[in-house]
XYZ file of N, CA and C in Angstrom:
402
model
N -17.348 -18.600 10.805
C -16.043 -18.459 10.819
C -15.020 -19.859 10.084
N -14.139 -18.715 9.764
C -12.913 -19.931 9.264
C -13.185 -21.412 9.790
N -12.745 -22.209 8.840
C -12.587 -23.675 8.845
C -10.616 -23.250 9.835
N -9.869 -23.018 9.314
C -8.610 -22.917 10.062
C -8.392 -21.634 10.864
N -9.166 -21.208 11.045
C -8.661 -19.389 11.955
C -10.538 -19.664 13.067
N -10.184 -18.825 14.223
C -10.530 -18.484 15.343
C -11.317 -17.098 15.170
N -10.915 -16.546 14.101
C -12.040 -15.772 13.517
C -12.911 -15.472 13.008
N -13.891 -14.833 12.957
C -14.722 -14.094 11.891
C -14.869 -14.475 10.969
N -15.808 -14.426 10.170
C -15.371 -13.870 8.521
C -15.451 -12.467 8.097
N -16.234 -11.508 9.427
C -16.512 -10.418 9.462
C -14.981 -9.864 9.982
N -14.599 -10.460 10.729
C -13.125 -10.486 11.093
C -11.588 -10.730 10.297
N -11.960 -11.647 9.748
C -11.124 -12.140 8.966
C -11.195 -10.626 7.528
N -12.511 -10.575 7.021
C -12.657 -9.405 5.410
C -11.833 -8.289 6.517
N -12.125 -7.645 7.448
C -11.496 -6.355 8.253
C -10.050 -6.278 8.171
N -9.459 -8.041 8.769
C -8.116 -7.675 8.867
C -7.102 -7.950 7.397
N -7.995 -8.105 6.431
C -7.538 -8.097 4.988
C -7.524 -6.890 4.571
N -8.724 -6.397 4.620
C -8.860 -4.566 3.733
C -7.572 -4.243 4.232
N -7.367 -3.776 6.015
C -6.279 -3.230 6.861
C -4.822 -3.290 6.493
N -4.835 -5.326 6.087
C -3.310 -5.297 5.209
C -3.269 -5.023 3.938
N -4.238 -5.221 2.913
C -4.704 -4.542 1.737
C -3.943 -3.109 1.484
N -4.137 -2.010 2.451
C -4.001 -1.007 2.419
C -3.088 -0.493 3.982
N -2.508 -0.992 4.233
C -1.363 -0.875 5.576
C -0.350 -0.316 5.485
N 0.238 0.198 4.790
C 0.927 1.178 4.347
C 0.549 2.700 4.457
N -0.462 2.956 3.450
C -1.536 3.858 3.190
C -1.963 4.294 4.702
N -2.483 3.335 5.278
C -2.930 3.735 6.154
C -2.290 4.031 7.315
N -1.328 3.514 7.319
C 0.304 4.234 8.503
C 0.568 5.856 8.306
N 0.774 5.874 7.350
C 1.034 7.002 6.515
C -0.112 8.320 7.375
N -1.420 8.046 7.913
C -2.497 8.672 8.472
C -2.666 8.276 9.628
N -2.842 6.903 10.463
C -3.179 7.004 11.015
C -2.154 5.890 12.119
N -2.374 6.212 13.383
C -1.502 5.194 14.533
C -2.082 4.327 14.960
N -1.333 3.667 15.407
C -1.515 2.538 15.964
C -3.276 1.581 16.306
N -3.410 3.042 17.318
C -5.016 3.114 18.119
C -6.031 2.987 16.957
N -5.576 4.172 16.239
C -7.044 4.103 15.338
C -6.930 3.704 13.866
N -5.788 2.698 14.291
C -6.151 1.516 12.874
C -6.777 0.181 13.518
N -6.582 0.426 15.201
C -7.382 -0.965 15.179
C -9.379 -0.315 15.908
N -8.799 1.020 16.271
C -10.454 1.587 15.891
C -11.168 1.175 14.452
N -10.236 1.619 13.369
C -11.299 1.579 12.222
C -11.309 -0.284 11.873
N -10.196 -1.285 12.347
C -10.408 -2.605 11.886
C -12.113 -3.095 13.140
N -11.946 -1.992 13.921
C -13.339 -2.677 14.953
C -14.477 -2.355 14.426
N -14.636 -1.136 13.809
C -15.528 -0.046 13.337
C -16.164 -0.892 11.582
N -15.019 -1.710 10.758
C -15.190 -2.305 10.078
C -16.074 -3.803 9.895
N -15.616 -4.527 11.459
C -16.172 -5.343 12.012
C -17.615 -5.768 12.120
N -17.694 -4.107 13.350
C -19.368 -3.442 13.420
C -20.455 -3.541 12.262
N -19.540 -2.734 11.242
C -20.193 -2.685 9.568
C -20.584 -4.054 9.100
N -19.571 -5.053 8.966
C -20.308 -5.861 8.615
C -20.559 -6.851 8.936
N -20.822 -6.805 10.681
C -22.123 -7.980 10.988
C -23.449 -6.743 10.962
N -23.428 -5.486 11.266
C -24.426 -5.290 11.168
C -25.525 -4.845 9.445
N -23.977 -4.649 8.972
C -25.005 -4.549 7.414
C -24.432 -5.582 5.946
N -23.145 -6.325 6.416
C -23.211 -6.610 5.347
C -21.286 -6.556 4.948
N -20.706 -7.490 4.318
C -19.286 -7.155 3.635
C -19.465 -6.388 2.954
N -20.193 -6.023 1.891
C -19.615 -5.047 1.109
C -20.263 -3.572 1.828
N -20.692 -3.502 2.537
C -21.102 -2.424 3.270
C -19.833 -1.670 4.126
N -19.109 -3.059 4.296
C -17.577 -2.862 4.932
C -16.781 -2.654 4.304
N -17.231 -2.774 2.945
C -15.678 -2.489 1.468
C -16.287 -1.101 1.464
N -17.428 -0.704 1.361
C -17.541 0.261 1.427
C -17.201 1.793 2.305
N -17.187 0.806 3.544
C -17.130 1.836 4.178
C -15.510 2.258 4.182
N -14.596 1.134 3.650
C -13.229 1.505 3.774
C -13.159 2.011 2.624
N -13.492 2.215 1.325
C -13.552 2.663 0.416
C -13.893 4.487 0.945
N -14.716 4.451 1.522
C -15.000 5.983 1.599
C -13.376 6.558 2.891
N -12.819 5.591 3.824
C -12.053 6.326 4.534
C -11.191 6.227 3.919
N -10.627 5.575 2.615
C -9.574 5.684 1.721
C -9.558 6.961 1.009
N -10.615 7.302 0.506
C -11.227 8.369 -0.193
C -10.689 9.593 0.604
N -11.264 9.747 1.910
C -10.580 10.923 2.643
C -9.342 10.718 2.720
N -8.910 10.012 2.891
C -7.476 10.056 3.152
C -6.456 10.568 2.075
N -6.924 10.126 1.094
C -6.495 10.136 -0.298
C -6.743 11.697 -0.781
N -7.644 11.937 -0.537
C -8.485 13.423 -0.660
C -7.331 14.441 0.433
N -7.143 14.488 1.301
C -6.206 15.006 1.806
C -4.869 14.759 1.499
N -4.537 14.059 1.425
C -2.808 13.678 0.744
C -2.760 14.516 -0.264
N -3.997 14.860 -1.482
C -3.514 15.084 -2.593
C -3.779 16.676 -1.971
N -4.273 17.352 -1.221
C -4.908 18.398 -1.010
C -3.893 18.850 0.454
N -2.653 18.466 0.572
C -1.477 18.235 1.564
C -1.164 20.173 0.558
N -0.643 20.613 -0.097
C -0.263 21.465 -1.058
C -0.556 22.760 -0.190
N -2.429 21.942 -0.871
C -2.733 23.272 -0.197
C -3.494 23.526 0.881
N -3.101 22.874 1.776
C -3.485 23.241 3.046
C -2.392 23.832 3.640
N -0.708 23.511 3.040
C 0.213 23.813 3.100
C 0.114 25.529 2.896
N -0.289 25.879 2.111
C -0.189 27.293 0.909
C -1.318 28.079 2.191
N -2.482 27.558 2.711
C -3.769 27.717 3.266
C -2.969 28.404 4.586
N -2.168 27.819 4.823
C -1.173 27.769 6.423
C -0.751 28.629 6.414
N 0.142 28.387 5.422
C 1.039 30.030 5.281
C 0.262 31.269 5.448
N -0.396 31.668 4.360
C -1.586 32.458 4.593
C -2.333 32.596 5.447
N -2.673 31.984 6.446
C -3.524 32.426 7.917
C -2.209 32.797 8.781
N -0.889 32.174 8.484
C -0.081 32.987 9.572
C 0.575 34.511 9.010
N -0.172 34.549 8.031
C -0.015 36.062 7.532
C -0.714 36.505 8.112
N -2.120 36.219 8.006
C -3.368 36.976 8.537
C -3.415 36.754 9.826
N -2.899 35.841 10.178
C -3.021 35.517 11.905
C -2.675 37.051 12.660
N -1.340 37.429 12.171
C -1.029 38.316 12.383
C -1.584 39.605 13.115
N -2.983 39.802 12.685
C -3.660 40.692 12.610
C -4.804 40.531 13.921
N -4.738 38.951 13.956
C -5.372 38.101 15.547
C -5.080 38.333 16.156
N -3.852 38.518 16.293
C -2.888 37.733 17.564
C -2.027 39.031 18.108
N -2.759 39.775 18.928
C -1.904 40.241 20.273
C -0.552 39.986 20.190
N 0.232 41.137 21.224
C 1.662 40.070 20.929
C 1.653 39.910 23.119
N 2.185 38.990 23.422
C 1.914 38.017 24.702
C 0.957 37.557 25.027
N 0.475 36.494 24.051
C -0.882 35.236 24.087
C -0.092 33.936 24.283
N -1.268 33.268 24.773
C -0.232 32.165 25.069
C -0.345 30.976 23.807
N 0.469 30.547 23.395
C 0.770 29.397 22.132
C -0.507 28.516 21.622
N -1.342 27.975 23.068
C -2.876 27.947 22.082
C -3.786 29.006 21.806
N -3.620 30.136 22.109
C -4.585 31.117 21.642
C -4.115 31.563 20.345
N -2.410 31.378 20.320
C -2.247 31.828 18.602
C -2.537 30.693 17.919
N -2.496 29.301 18.793
C -3.145 28.126 17.173
C -4.716 28.324 17.189
N -5.603 29.465 18.049
C -6.660 29.376 17.674
C -7.066 30.543 16.698
N -6.015 31.413 17.103
C -6.138 32.541 15.947
C -5.843 32.400 14.920
N -4.681 31.509 14.369
C -4.309 30.721 13.306
C -5.450 30.217 12.594
N -6.105 29.548 13.298
C -7.375 28.479 12.878
C -8.302 29.383 12.485
N -8.541 30.614 13.252
C -9.889 31.542 12.705
C -9.533 32.297 11.671
N -7.886 32.811 11.674
C -7.804 33.299 10.453
C -8.023 32.143 9.041
N -7.999 31.302 8.971
C -7.991 30.577 8.031
C -9.265 30.459 7.359
N -9.912 30.044 8.850
C -12.021 30.004 8.561
C -12.022 31.201 8.020
N -11.708 31.946 7.849
C -12.209 33.157 7.513
C -11.818 33.558 6.482
N -10.428 32.684 5.560
C -10.058 33.109 4.665
C -11.114 32.063 3.630
N -11.358 30.787 4.166
C -12.231 29.924 3.576
C -13.869 30.713 3.449
N -14.586 31.294 4.221
C -15.644 32.007 4.432
C -15.588 32.829 3.125
N -14.475 33.595 2.738
C -14.661 35.004 2.078
C -14.627 34.174 0.757
N -13.689 33.259 0.482
C -13.865 32.561 -0.927
C -15.531 31.836 -0.759
N -15.692 31.386 0.428
C -17.563 30.918 -0.492
C -18.563 32.032 -0.512
N -17.990 33.169 0.207
C -18.683 34.081 -0.332
C -18.901 34.688 -1.183
N -17.510 35.268 -2.037
C -17.764 35.400 -3.269
C -18.136 34.316 -4.038
N -18.019 33.093 -4.069
C -18.938 32.130 -4.917
C -20.334 32.095 -4.849
N -21.031 32.352 -3.741
C -22.192 32.605 -3.672
C -22.719 33.408 -4.156
N -22.189 34.649 -4.093
C -22.335 35.663 -4.542
C -22.401 36.104 -5.990
N -21.597 34.985 -6.502
C -21.774 34.804 -8.121
C -22.746 33.765 -8.436
N -22.925 32.945 -8.044
C -23.969 32.325 -7.921
C -25.448 33.072 -8.112
N -25.550 33.814 -7.113
C -26.753 34.622 -7.188
C -26.531 35.292 -8.380
N -25.755 36.095 -9.081
C -25.730 36.874 -9.734
C -26.148 35.841 -10.813
N -25.710 34.866 -11.374
C -25.820 34.420 -12.517
C -27.187 33.480 -12.203
N -27.833 33.020 -11.184
C -29.392 32.620 -11.138
C -29.855 34.256 -11.686
N -29.784 35.555 -10.941
C -30.515 36.422 -11.378
C -30.668 36.441 -12.803
N -29.679 36.425 -13.085
C -29.506 36.274 -14.835
C -30.156 35.401 -15.300
N -30.621 34.336 -15.093
C -31.036 33.831 -15.893
C -32.715 33.732 -15.871
N -32.677 34.092 -14.204
C -34.530 34.169 -13.953
C -34.818 35.433 -14.856
N -33.829 36.360 -14.986
C -34.419 37.599 -16.012
C -34.707 37.298 -16.953
N -33.387 36.135 -17.621
C -33.560 35.905 -19.382
C -35.099 35.190 -19.047
N -35.735 34.553 -18.754
C -36.220 33.582 -19.069
C -37.873 33.910 -18.264
N -37.942 35.553 -18.199
C -38.804 36.353 -17.886
C -39.473 37.021 -19.229
N -38.305 37.524 -19.967
C -38.679 38.144 -20.985
C -37.766 37.140 -22.547
């Protein structure tokens, strides 16, 4: 516990980490989520130490930065999923079913990309194996 504060050292660290990144956190998280993050930081600091709490905060910030940097890509994927989604969406279904179909279309697009990448990797591995045999 700090001399002038009723908070523990772990609570003060959590408060400092949240305060240092307050503007960025508020772009993504609501008040309850920020409180939950703070509680997680306190628990991690108490169980595993302050360095682990800092590492966890870095992890959270990196994930949020990744999402922010991918924003345009996600918007493009959503637009493409909407186009493809028409193949999945029969007339007269509910909004939630349409959202599920949009999500399914986006997942199918990603799966197609992964399949193409895996096929290319397999081809390259087969070429390497063939070269090493001869």
